CSV table of C-alpha atoms in Angstrom, one decimal:
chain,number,residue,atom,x,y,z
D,1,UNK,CA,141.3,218.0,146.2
D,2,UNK,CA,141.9,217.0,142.8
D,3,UNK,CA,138.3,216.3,141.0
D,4,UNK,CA,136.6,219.8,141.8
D,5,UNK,CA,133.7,219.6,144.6
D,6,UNK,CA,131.2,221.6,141.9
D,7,UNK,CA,132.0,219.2,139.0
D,8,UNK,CA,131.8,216.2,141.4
D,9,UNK,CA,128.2,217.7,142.1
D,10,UNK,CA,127.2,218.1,139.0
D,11,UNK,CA,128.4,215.3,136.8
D,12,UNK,CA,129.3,212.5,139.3
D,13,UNK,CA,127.8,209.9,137.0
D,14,UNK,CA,130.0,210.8,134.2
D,15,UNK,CA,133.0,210.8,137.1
D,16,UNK,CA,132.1,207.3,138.2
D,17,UNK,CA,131.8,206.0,135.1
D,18,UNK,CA,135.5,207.2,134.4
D,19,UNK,CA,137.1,205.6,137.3
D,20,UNK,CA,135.4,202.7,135.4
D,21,UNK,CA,136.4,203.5,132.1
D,22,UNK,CA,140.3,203.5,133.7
D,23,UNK,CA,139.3,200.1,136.3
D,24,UNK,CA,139.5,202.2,139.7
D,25,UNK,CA,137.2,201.5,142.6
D,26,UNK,CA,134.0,203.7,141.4
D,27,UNK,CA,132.7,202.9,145.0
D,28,UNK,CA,134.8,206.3,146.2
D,29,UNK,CA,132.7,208.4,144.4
D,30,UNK,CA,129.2,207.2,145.7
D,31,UNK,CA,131.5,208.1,149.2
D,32,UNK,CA,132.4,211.2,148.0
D,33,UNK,CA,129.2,212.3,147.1
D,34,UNK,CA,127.6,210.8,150.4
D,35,UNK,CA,129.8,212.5,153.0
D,36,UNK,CA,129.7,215.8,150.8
D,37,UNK,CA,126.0,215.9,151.6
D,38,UNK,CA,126.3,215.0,155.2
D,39,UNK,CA,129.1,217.8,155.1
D,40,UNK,CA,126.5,220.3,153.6
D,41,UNK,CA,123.8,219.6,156.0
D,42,UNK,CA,125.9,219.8,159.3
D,43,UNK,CA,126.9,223.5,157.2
D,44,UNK,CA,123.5,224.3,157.5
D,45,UNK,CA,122.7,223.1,161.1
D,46,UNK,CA,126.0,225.1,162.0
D,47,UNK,CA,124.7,228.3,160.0
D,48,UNK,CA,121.0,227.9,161.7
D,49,UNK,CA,122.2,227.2,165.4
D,50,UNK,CA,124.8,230.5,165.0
D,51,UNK,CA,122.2,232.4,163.4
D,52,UNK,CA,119.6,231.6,166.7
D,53,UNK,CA,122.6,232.0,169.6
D,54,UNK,CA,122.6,235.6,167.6
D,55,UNK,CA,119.6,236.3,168.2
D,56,UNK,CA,119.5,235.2,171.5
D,57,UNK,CA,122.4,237.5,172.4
D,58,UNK,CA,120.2,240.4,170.7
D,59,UNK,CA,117.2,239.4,173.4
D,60,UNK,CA,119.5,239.2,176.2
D,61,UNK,CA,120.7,242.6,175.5
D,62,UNK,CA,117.0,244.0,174.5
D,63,UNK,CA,116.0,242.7,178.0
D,64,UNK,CA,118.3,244.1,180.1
D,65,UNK,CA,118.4,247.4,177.9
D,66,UNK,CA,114.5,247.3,178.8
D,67,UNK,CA,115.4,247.0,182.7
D,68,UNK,CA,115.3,243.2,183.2
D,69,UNK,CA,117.3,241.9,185.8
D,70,UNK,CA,120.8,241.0,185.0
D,71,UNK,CA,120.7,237.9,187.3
D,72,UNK,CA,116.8,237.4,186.8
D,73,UNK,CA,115.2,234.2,185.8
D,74,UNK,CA,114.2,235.4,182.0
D,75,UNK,CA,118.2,236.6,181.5
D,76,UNK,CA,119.2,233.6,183.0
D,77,UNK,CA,117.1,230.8,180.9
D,78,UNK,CA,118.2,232.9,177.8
D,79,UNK,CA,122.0,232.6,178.9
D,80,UNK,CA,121.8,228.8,179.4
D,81,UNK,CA,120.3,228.0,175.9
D,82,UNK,CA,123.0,230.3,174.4
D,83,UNK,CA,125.0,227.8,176.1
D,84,UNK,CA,123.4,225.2,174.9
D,85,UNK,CA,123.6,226.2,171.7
D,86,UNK,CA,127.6,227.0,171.6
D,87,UNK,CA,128.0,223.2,172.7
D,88,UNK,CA,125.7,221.8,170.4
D,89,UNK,CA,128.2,224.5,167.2
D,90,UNK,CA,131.0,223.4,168.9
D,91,UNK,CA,130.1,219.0,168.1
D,92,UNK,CA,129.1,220.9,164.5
D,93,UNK,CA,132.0,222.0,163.8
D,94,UNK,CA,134.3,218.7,165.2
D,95,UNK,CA,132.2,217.0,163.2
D,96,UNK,CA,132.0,218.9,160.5
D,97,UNK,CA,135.6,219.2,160.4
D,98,UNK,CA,136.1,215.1,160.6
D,99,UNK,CA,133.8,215.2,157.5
D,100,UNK,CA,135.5,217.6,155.4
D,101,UNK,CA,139.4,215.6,156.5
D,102,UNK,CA,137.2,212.4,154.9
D,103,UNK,CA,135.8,214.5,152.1
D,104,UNK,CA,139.6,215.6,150.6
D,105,UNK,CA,141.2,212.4,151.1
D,106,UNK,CA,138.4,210.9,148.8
D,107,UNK,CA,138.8,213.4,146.1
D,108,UNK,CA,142.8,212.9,146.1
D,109,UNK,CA,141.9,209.2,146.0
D,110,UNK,CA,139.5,209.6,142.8
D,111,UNK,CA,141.3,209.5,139.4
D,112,UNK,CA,141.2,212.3,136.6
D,113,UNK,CA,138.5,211.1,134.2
D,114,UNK,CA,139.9,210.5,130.2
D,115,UNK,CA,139.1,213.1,127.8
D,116,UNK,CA,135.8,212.2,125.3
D,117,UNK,CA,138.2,211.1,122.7
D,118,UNK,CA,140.3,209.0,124.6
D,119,UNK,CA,139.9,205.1,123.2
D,120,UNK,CA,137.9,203.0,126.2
D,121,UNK,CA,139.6,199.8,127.4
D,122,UNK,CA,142.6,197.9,128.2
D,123,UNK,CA,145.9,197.9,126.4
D,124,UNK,CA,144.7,196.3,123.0
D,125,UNK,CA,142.2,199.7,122.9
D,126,UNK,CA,145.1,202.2,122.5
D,127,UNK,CA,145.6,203.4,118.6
D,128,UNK,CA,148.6,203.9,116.7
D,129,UNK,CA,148.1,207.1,115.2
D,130,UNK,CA,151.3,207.5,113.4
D,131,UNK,CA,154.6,206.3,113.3
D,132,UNK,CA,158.4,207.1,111.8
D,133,UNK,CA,161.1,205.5,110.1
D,134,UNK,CA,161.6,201.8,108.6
D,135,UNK,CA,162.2,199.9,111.3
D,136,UNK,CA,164.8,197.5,111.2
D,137,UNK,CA,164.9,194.2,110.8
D,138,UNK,CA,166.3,191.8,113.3
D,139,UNK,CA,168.5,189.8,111.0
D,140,UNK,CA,171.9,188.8,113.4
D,141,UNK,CA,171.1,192.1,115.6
D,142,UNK,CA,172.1,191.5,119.0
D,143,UNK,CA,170.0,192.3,122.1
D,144,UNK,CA,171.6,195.4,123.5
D,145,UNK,CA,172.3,193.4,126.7
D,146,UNK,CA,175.2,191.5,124.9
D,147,UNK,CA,176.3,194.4,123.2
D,148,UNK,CA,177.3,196.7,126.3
D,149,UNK,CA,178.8,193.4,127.8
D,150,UNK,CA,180.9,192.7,124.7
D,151,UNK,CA,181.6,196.1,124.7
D,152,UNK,CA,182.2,197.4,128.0
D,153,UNK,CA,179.3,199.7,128.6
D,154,UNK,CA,177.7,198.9,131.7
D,155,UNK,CA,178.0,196.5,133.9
D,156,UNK,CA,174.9,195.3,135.4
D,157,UNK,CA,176.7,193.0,137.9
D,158,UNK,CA,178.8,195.7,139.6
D,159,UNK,CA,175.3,197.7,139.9
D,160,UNK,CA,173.6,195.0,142.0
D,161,UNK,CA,176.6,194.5,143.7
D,162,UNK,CA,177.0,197.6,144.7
D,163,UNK,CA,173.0,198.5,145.3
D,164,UNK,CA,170.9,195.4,144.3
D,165,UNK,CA,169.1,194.0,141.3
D,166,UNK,CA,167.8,197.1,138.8
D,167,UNK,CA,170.8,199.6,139.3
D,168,UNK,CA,173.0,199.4,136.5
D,169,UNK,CA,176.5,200.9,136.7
D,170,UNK,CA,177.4,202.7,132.8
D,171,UNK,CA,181.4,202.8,132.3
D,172,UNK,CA,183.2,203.8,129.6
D,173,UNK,CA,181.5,204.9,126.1
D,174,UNK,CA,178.4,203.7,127.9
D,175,UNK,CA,178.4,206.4,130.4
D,176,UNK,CA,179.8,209.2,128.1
D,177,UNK,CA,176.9,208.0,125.6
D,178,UNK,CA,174.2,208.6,128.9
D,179,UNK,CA,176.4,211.8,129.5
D,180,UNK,CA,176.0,212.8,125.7
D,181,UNK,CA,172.6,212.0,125.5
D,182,UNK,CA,171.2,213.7,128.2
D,183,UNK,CA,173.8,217.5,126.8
D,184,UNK,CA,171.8,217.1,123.6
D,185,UNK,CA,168.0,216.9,124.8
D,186,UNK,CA,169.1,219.6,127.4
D,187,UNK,CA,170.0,221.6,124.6
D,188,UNK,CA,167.5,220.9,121.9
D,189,UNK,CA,165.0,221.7,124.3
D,190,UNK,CA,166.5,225.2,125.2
D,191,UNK,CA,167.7,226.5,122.7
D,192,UNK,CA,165.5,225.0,119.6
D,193,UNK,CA,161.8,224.4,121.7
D,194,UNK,CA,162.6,227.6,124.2
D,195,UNK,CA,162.5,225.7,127.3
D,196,UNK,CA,163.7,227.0,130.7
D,197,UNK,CA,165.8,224.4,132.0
D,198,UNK,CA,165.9,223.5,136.0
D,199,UNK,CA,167.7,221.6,137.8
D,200,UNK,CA,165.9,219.8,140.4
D,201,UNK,CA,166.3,218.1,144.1
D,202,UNK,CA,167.0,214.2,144.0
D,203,UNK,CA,163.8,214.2,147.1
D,204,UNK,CA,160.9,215.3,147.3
D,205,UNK,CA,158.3,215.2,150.7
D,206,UNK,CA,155.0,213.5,150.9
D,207,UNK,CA,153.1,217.3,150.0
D,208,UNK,CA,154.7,217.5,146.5
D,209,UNK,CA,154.0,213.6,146.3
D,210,UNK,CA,150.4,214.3,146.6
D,211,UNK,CA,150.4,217.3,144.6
D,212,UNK,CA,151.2,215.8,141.2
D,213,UNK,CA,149.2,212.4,142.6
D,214,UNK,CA,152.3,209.9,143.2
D,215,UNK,CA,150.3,209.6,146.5
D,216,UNK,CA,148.2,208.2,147.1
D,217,UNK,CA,148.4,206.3,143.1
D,218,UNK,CA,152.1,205.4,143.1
D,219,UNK,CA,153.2,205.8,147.0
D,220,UNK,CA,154.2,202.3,146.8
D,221,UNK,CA,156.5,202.1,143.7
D,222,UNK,CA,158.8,205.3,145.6
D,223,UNK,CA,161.4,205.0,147.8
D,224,UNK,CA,161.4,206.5,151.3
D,225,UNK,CA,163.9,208.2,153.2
D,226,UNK,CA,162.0,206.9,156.8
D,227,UNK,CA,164.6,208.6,158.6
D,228,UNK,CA,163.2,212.7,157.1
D,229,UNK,CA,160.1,211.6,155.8
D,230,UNK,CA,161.0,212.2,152.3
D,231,UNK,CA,160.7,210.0,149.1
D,232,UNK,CA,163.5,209.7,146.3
D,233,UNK,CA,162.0,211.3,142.7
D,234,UNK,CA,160.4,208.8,141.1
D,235,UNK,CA,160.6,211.6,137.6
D,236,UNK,CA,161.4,215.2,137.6
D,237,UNK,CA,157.6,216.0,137.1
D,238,UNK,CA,157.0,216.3,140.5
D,239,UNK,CA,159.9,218.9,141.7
D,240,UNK,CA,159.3,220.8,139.1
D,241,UNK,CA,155.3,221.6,138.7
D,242,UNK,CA,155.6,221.9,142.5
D,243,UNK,CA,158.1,224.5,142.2
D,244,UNK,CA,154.6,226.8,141.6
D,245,UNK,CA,152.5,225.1,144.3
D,246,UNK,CA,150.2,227.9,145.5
D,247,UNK,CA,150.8,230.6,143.4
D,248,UNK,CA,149.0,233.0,141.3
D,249,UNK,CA,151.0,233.2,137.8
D,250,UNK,CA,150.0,236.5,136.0
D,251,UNK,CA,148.9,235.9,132.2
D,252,UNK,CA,152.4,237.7,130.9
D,253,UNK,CA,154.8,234.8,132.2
D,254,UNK,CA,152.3,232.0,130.5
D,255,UNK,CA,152.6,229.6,129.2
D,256,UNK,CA,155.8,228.5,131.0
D,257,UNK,CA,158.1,225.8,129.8
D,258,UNK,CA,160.5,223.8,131.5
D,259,UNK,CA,163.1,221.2,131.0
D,260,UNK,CA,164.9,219.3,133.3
D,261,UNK,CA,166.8,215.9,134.0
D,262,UNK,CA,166.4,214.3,136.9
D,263,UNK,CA,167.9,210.1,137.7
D,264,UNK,CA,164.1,208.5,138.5
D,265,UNK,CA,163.7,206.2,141.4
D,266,UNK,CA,161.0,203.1,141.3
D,267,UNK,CA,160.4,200.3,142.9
D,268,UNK,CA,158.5,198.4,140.6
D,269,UNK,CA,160.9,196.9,137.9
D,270,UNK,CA,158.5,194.5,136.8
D,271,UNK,CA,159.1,190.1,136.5
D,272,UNK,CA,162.3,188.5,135.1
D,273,UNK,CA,161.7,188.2,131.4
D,274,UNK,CA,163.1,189.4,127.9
D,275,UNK,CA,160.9,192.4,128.1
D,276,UNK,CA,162.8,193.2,131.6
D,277,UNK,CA,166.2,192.2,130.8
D,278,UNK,CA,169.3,194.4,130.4
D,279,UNK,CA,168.5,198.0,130.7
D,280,UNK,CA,164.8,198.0,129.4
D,281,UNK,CA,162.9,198.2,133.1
D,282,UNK,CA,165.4,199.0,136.2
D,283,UNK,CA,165.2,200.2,140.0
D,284,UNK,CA,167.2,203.6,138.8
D,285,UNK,CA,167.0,205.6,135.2
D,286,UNK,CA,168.2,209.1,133.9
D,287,UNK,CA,164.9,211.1,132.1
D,288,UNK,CA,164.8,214.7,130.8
D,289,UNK,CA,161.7,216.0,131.6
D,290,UNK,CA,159.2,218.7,129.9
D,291,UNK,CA,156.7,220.4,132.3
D,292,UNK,CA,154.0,222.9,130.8
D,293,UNK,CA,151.9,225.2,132.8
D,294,UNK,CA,149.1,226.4,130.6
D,295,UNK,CA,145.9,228.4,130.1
D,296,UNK,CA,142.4,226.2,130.4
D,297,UNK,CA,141.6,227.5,126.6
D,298,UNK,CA,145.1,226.1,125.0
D,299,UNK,CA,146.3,222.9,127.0
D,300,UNK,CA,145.2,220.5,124.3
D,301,UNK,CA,147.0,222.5,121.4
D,302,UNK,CA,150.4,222.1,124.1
D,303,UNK,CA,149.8,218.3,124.1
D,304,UNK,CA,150.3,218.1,120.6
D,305,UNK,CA,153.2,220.6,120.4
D,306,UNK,CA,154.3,218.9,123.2
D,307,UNK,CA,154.4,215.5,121.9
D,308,UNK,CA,156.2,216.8,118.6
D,309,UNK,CA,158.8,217.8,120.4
D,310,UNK,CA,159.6,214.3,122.3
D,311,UNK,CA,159.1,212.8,118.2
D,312,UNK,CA,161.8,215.6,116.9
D,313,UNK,CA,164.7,213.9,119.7
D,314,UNK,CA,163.9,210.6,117.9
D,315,UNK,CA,164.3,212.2,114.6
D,316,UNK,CA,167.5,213.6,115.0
D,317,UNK,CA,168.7,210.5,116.8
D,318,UNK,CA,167.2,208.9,113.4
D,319,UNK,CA,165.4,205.8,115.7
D,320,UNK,CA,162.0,204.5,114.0
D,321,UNK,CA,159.0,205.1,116.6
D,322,UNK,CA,155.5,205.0,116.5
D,323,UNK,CA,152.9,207.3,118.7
D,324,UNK,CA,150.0,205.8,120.5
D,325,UNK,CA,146.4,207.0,121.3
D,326,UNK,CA,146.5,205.2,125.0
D,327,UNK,CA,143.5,204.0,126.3
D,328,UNK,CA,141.1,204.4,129.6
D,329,UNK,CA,142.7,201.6,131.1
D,330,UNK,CA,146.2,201.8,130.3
D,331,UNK,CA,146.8,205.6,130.8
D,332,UNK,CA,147.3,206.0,134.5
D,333,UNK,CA,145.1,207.6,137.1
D,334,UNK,CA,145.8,210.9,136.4
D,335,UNK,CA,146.4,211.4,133.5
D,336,UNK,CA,143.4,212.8,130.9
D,337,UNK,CA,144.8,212.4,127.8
D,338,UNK,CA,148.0,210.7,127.2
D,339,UNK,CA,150.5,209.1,124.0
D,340,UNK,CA,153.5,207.0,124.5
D,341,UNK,CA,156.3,207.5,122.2
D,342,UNK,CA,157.7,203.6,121.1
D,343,UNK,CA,161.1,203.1,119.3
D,344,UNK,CA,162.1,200.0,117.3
D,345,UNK,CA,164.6,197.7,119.2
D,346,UNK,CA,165.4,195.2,116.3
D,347,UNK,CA,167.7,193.0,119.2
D,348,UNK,CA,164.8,192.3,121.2
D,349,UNK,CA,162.5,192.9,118.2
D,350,UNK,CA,160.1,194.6,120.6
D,351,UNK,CA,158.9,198.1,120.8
D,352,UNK,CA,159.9,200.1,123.9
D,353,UNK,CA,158.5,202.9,125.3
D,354,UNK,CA,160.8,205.9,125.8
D,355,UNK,CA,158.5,208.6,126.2
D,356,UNK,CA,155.0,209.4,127.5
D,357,UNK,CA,153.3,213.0,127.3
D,358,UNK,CA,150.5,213.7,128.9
D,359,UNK,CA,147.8,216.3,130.1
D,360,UNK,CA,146.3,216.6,132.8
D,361,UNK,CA,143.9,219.2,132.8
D,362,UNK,CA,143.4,221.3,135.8
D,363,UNK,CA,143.8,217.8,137.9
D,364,UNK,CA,147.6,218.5,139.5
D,365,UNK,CA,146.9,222.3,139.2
D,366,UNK,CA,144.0,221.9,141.6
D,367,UNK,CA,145.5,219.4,143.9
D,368,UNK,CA,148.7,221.7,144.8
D,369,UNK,CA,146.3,225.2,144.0
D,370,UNK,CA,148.2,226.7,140.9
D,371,UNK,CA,146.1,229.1,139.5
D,372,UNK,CA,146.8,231.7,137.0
D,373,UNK,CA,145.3,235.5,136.3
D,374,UNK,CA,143.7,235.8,132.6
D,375,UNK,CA,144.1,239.2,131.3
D,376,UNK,CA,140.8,239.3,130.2
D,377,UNK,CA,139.1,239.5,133.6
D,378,UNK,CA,141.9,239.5,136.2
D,379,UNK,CA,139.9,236.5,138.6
D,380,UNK,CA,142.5,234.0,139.1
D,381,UNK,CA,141.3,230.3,137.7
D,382,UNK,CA,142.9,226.8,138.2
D,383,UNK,CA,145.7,225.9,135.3
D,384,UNK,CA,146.5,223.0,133.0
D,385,UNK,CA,149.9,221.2,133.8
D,386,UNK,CA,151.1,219.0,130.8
D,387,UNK,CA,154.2,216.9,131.1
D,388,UNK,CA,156.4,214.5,128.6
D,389,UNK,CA,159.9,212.7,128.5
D,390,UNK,CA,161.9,214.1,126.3
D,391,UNK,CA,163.1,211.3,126.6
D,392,UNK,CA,164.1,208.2,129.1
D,393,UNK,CA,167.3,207.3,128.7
D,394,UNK,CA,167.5,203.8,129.6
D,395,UNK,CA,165.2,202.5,126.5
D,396,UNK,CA,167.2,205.1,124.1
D,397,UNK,CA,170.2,203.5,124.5
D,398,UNK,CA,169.3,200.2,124.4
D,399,UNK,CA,167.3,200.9,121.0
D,400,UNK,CA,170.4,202.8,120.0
D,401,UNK,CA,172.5,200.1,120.6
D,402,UNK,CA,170.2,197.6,118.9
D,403,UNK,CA,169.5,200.1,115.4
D,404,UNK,CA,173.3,201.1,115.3
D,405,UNK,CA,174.9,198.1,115.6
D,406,UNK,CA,177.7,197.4,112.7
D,407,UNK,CA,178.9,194.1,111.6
D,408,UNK,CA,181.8,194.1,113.4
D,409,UNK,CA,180.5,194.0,116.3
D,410,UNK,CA,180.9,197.6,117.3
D,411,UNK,CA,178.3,200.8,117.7
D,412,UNK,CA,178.0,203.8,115.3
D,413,UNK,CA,177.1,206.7,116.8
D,414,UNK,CA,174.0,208.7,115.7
D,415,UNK,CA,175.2,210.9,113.6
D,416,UNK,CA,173.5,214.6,116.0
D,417,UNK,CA,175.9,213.0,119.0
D,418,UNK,CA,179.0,212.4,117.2
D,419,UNK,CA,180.3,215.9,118.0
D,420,UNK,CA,180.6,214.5,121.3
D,421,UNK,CA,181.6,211.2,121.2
D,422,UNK,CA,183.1,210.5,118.0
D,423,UNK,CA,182.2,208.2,114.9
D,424,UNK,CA,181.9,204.6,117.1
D,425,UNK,CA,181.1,203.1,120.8
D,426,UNK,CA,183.8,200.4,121.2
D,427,UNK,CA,186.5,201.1,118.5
């Protein structure tokens, strides 16, 4: 399960009207809370019919104890209404059985409600609440499409030669740039925001799928390996909060911290347009990853710390950006409170998300049973899992290539990479 049974009990109002709040099917819930009732009553018809076959067993042995006849005709009508009554559990329990199978699959399938201060509506609701940098002006900026091409950085027609439409091939500067890139988060995030890097699996099955809630929210946008019943990692969120999937994580190793790039994997890539060409929505991306596990009492003081560190690998790559408030309806199921990170791209003269950091409250820590011990009283509870990229590559480098273009025609190179790739991209 994912909404706890208790809060769906007591609040389900205030968890209907946030699958409405975030435009899911509200209908589930009414479901949920149906067959949990019908689930509760055959508990109690189970608990009554056990607790009379008891007692019937206690007579049958009081009688005979008392001299009745084994084989008599009192012994014998007692016997055959135990009977009776071990048939009649046995339906109980198939059906309540049945009942619970329907109960979890409709609390998997009901999303996380927003937090109170989360901004209700579609896209247009969500709230810039800061931003950084002068962004550029367009002025004879290129879109970063033409710039690789000019300059030999990836080579898009190769990629869908080789795999199909959405798999771009980097060569050149344009791979050591994705190289580069992905060295410096890996270590900014170690060694400056003490981090724990890992290094994940490229698959993942259907169990860690449902555990963060890619299934059932996003099962269609993954690929699947038919063959082993295993889906390619759409981000490295889901490895990597899986990695503690029913465990108990004593107070003294919290809060835990990791890092870790992953290439992503999704089908949707979205329709042919400027806001889909080149790089900026593809089939197959490289993202480093931050996954927090956290106490209940300090998971919304993590989202912000969080969040600042995805703005500081902006800062020191010196790209303009902008942090949004998202709203209800453009967050994502399970998500319950959640900014997106937006650079400048003066080419396409668009912003582009390359970052989105999110918490999720005790939502994945309940669907995969991560709980952790408080010091204080030593009964383990259900954790907070937080995540954020830190950051997508694709978007970075096509804003990089867009803000750093020189008149040449060429790419400078941000000054925190240049230790590894030099001064320029292309000359």
């Amino acid at each position: 399960m994912s909404v706890g049974i208790q809060r769906l009990r007591e609040d389900a109002a205030g968890i209907r009207q946030g699958a409405l709040d975030k435009g899911e099917d509200a209908a589930l819930i009414d479901e949920a809370v149906s067959v949990d009732e019908a689930r509760r009553r055959l508990l109690g018809d189970g608990d009554a019919l056990r607790a009379e076959r008891k007692h019937l067993s206690e007579r049958i042995g009081a009688s005979i104890k008392g001299g009745a006849d084994p084989k008599g005709l009192e012994v014998a009508e007692l016997r055959a209404r135990s009977t009776e009554l071990g048939a009649r559990i046995e339906s109980i329990e198939a059906d309540s059985s049945t009942t619970q199978a329907r109960l979890d699959d409709l609390l998997l399938r009901i999303p996380n409600p927003a937090d109170p201060d989360v901004p209700i509506g579609g896209e247009e609701a969500s709230v810039i609440v800061r931003s950084w940098g002068e962004p550029a002006q367009r002025d004879d900026r290129k879109p970063h499409w033409e710039v690789g091409e000019k300059l030999g950085l990836f080579d898009l027609a190769a990629g869908a030669k080789v795999a199909g439409s959405g798999f771009p091939i980097y060569r050149g500067a344009g791979a050591a740039l994705q190289r580069a890139l992905i060295d410096f988060m890996l270590e900014l995030h170690t060694k400056e925001h003490g981090f724990t890097e890992i290094w994940p699996p490229a698959v993942i099955n259907a169990e860690s799928a449902r555990g963060t809630g890619q299934i059932p929210d996003k099962e269609d946008q993954m690929y699947v390996v038919t063959r082993d019943d295993l889906y390619l990692v759409p981000t490295a969120e889901v490895p990597v909060t899986n990695m503690h999937r029913d465990e108990i994580i004593e107070a003294d190793r919290m809060p835990i911290r990791y890092v870790a790039y992953s290439p992503c994997f999704r089908r949707e890539a979205g329709a042919a347009g400027a806001k889909t060409r080149g790089i900026l929505r593809v089939h197959q991306f490289d993202k480093v990853e931050m996954v927090c596990f956290e106490r209940p009492d300090a998971s919304n003081e993590t989202l912000e710390w969080l969040t600042a560190r995805a703005e500081i690998v902006l800062q020191k790559l010196d790209l303009p950006y902008r942090v949004k408030l998202m709203a209800t309806g453009d967050m994502g199921f399970v998500q319950a409170k959640k900014y997106d990170l937006e650079v400048w791209a003066p080419g396409v003269e668009d912003w582009l998300e390359v970052s989105s950091v999110s918490n999720f409250r005790d939502y994945q820590a309940r669907r995969m049973n991560i709980r952790g011990r408080p010091e204080t009283t030593g009964k383990p509870e259900i954790l907070h899992t937080l995540n954020g990229s830190g950051l997508a590559l694709a978007r970075t480098v096509a804003a990089i290539l867009e803000v750093y273009q020189a008149q040449d025609g060429n790419v400078t190179v941000p000054e925190v990479l240049r230790a590894r790739l030099g001064a320029r991209l292309g000359g």
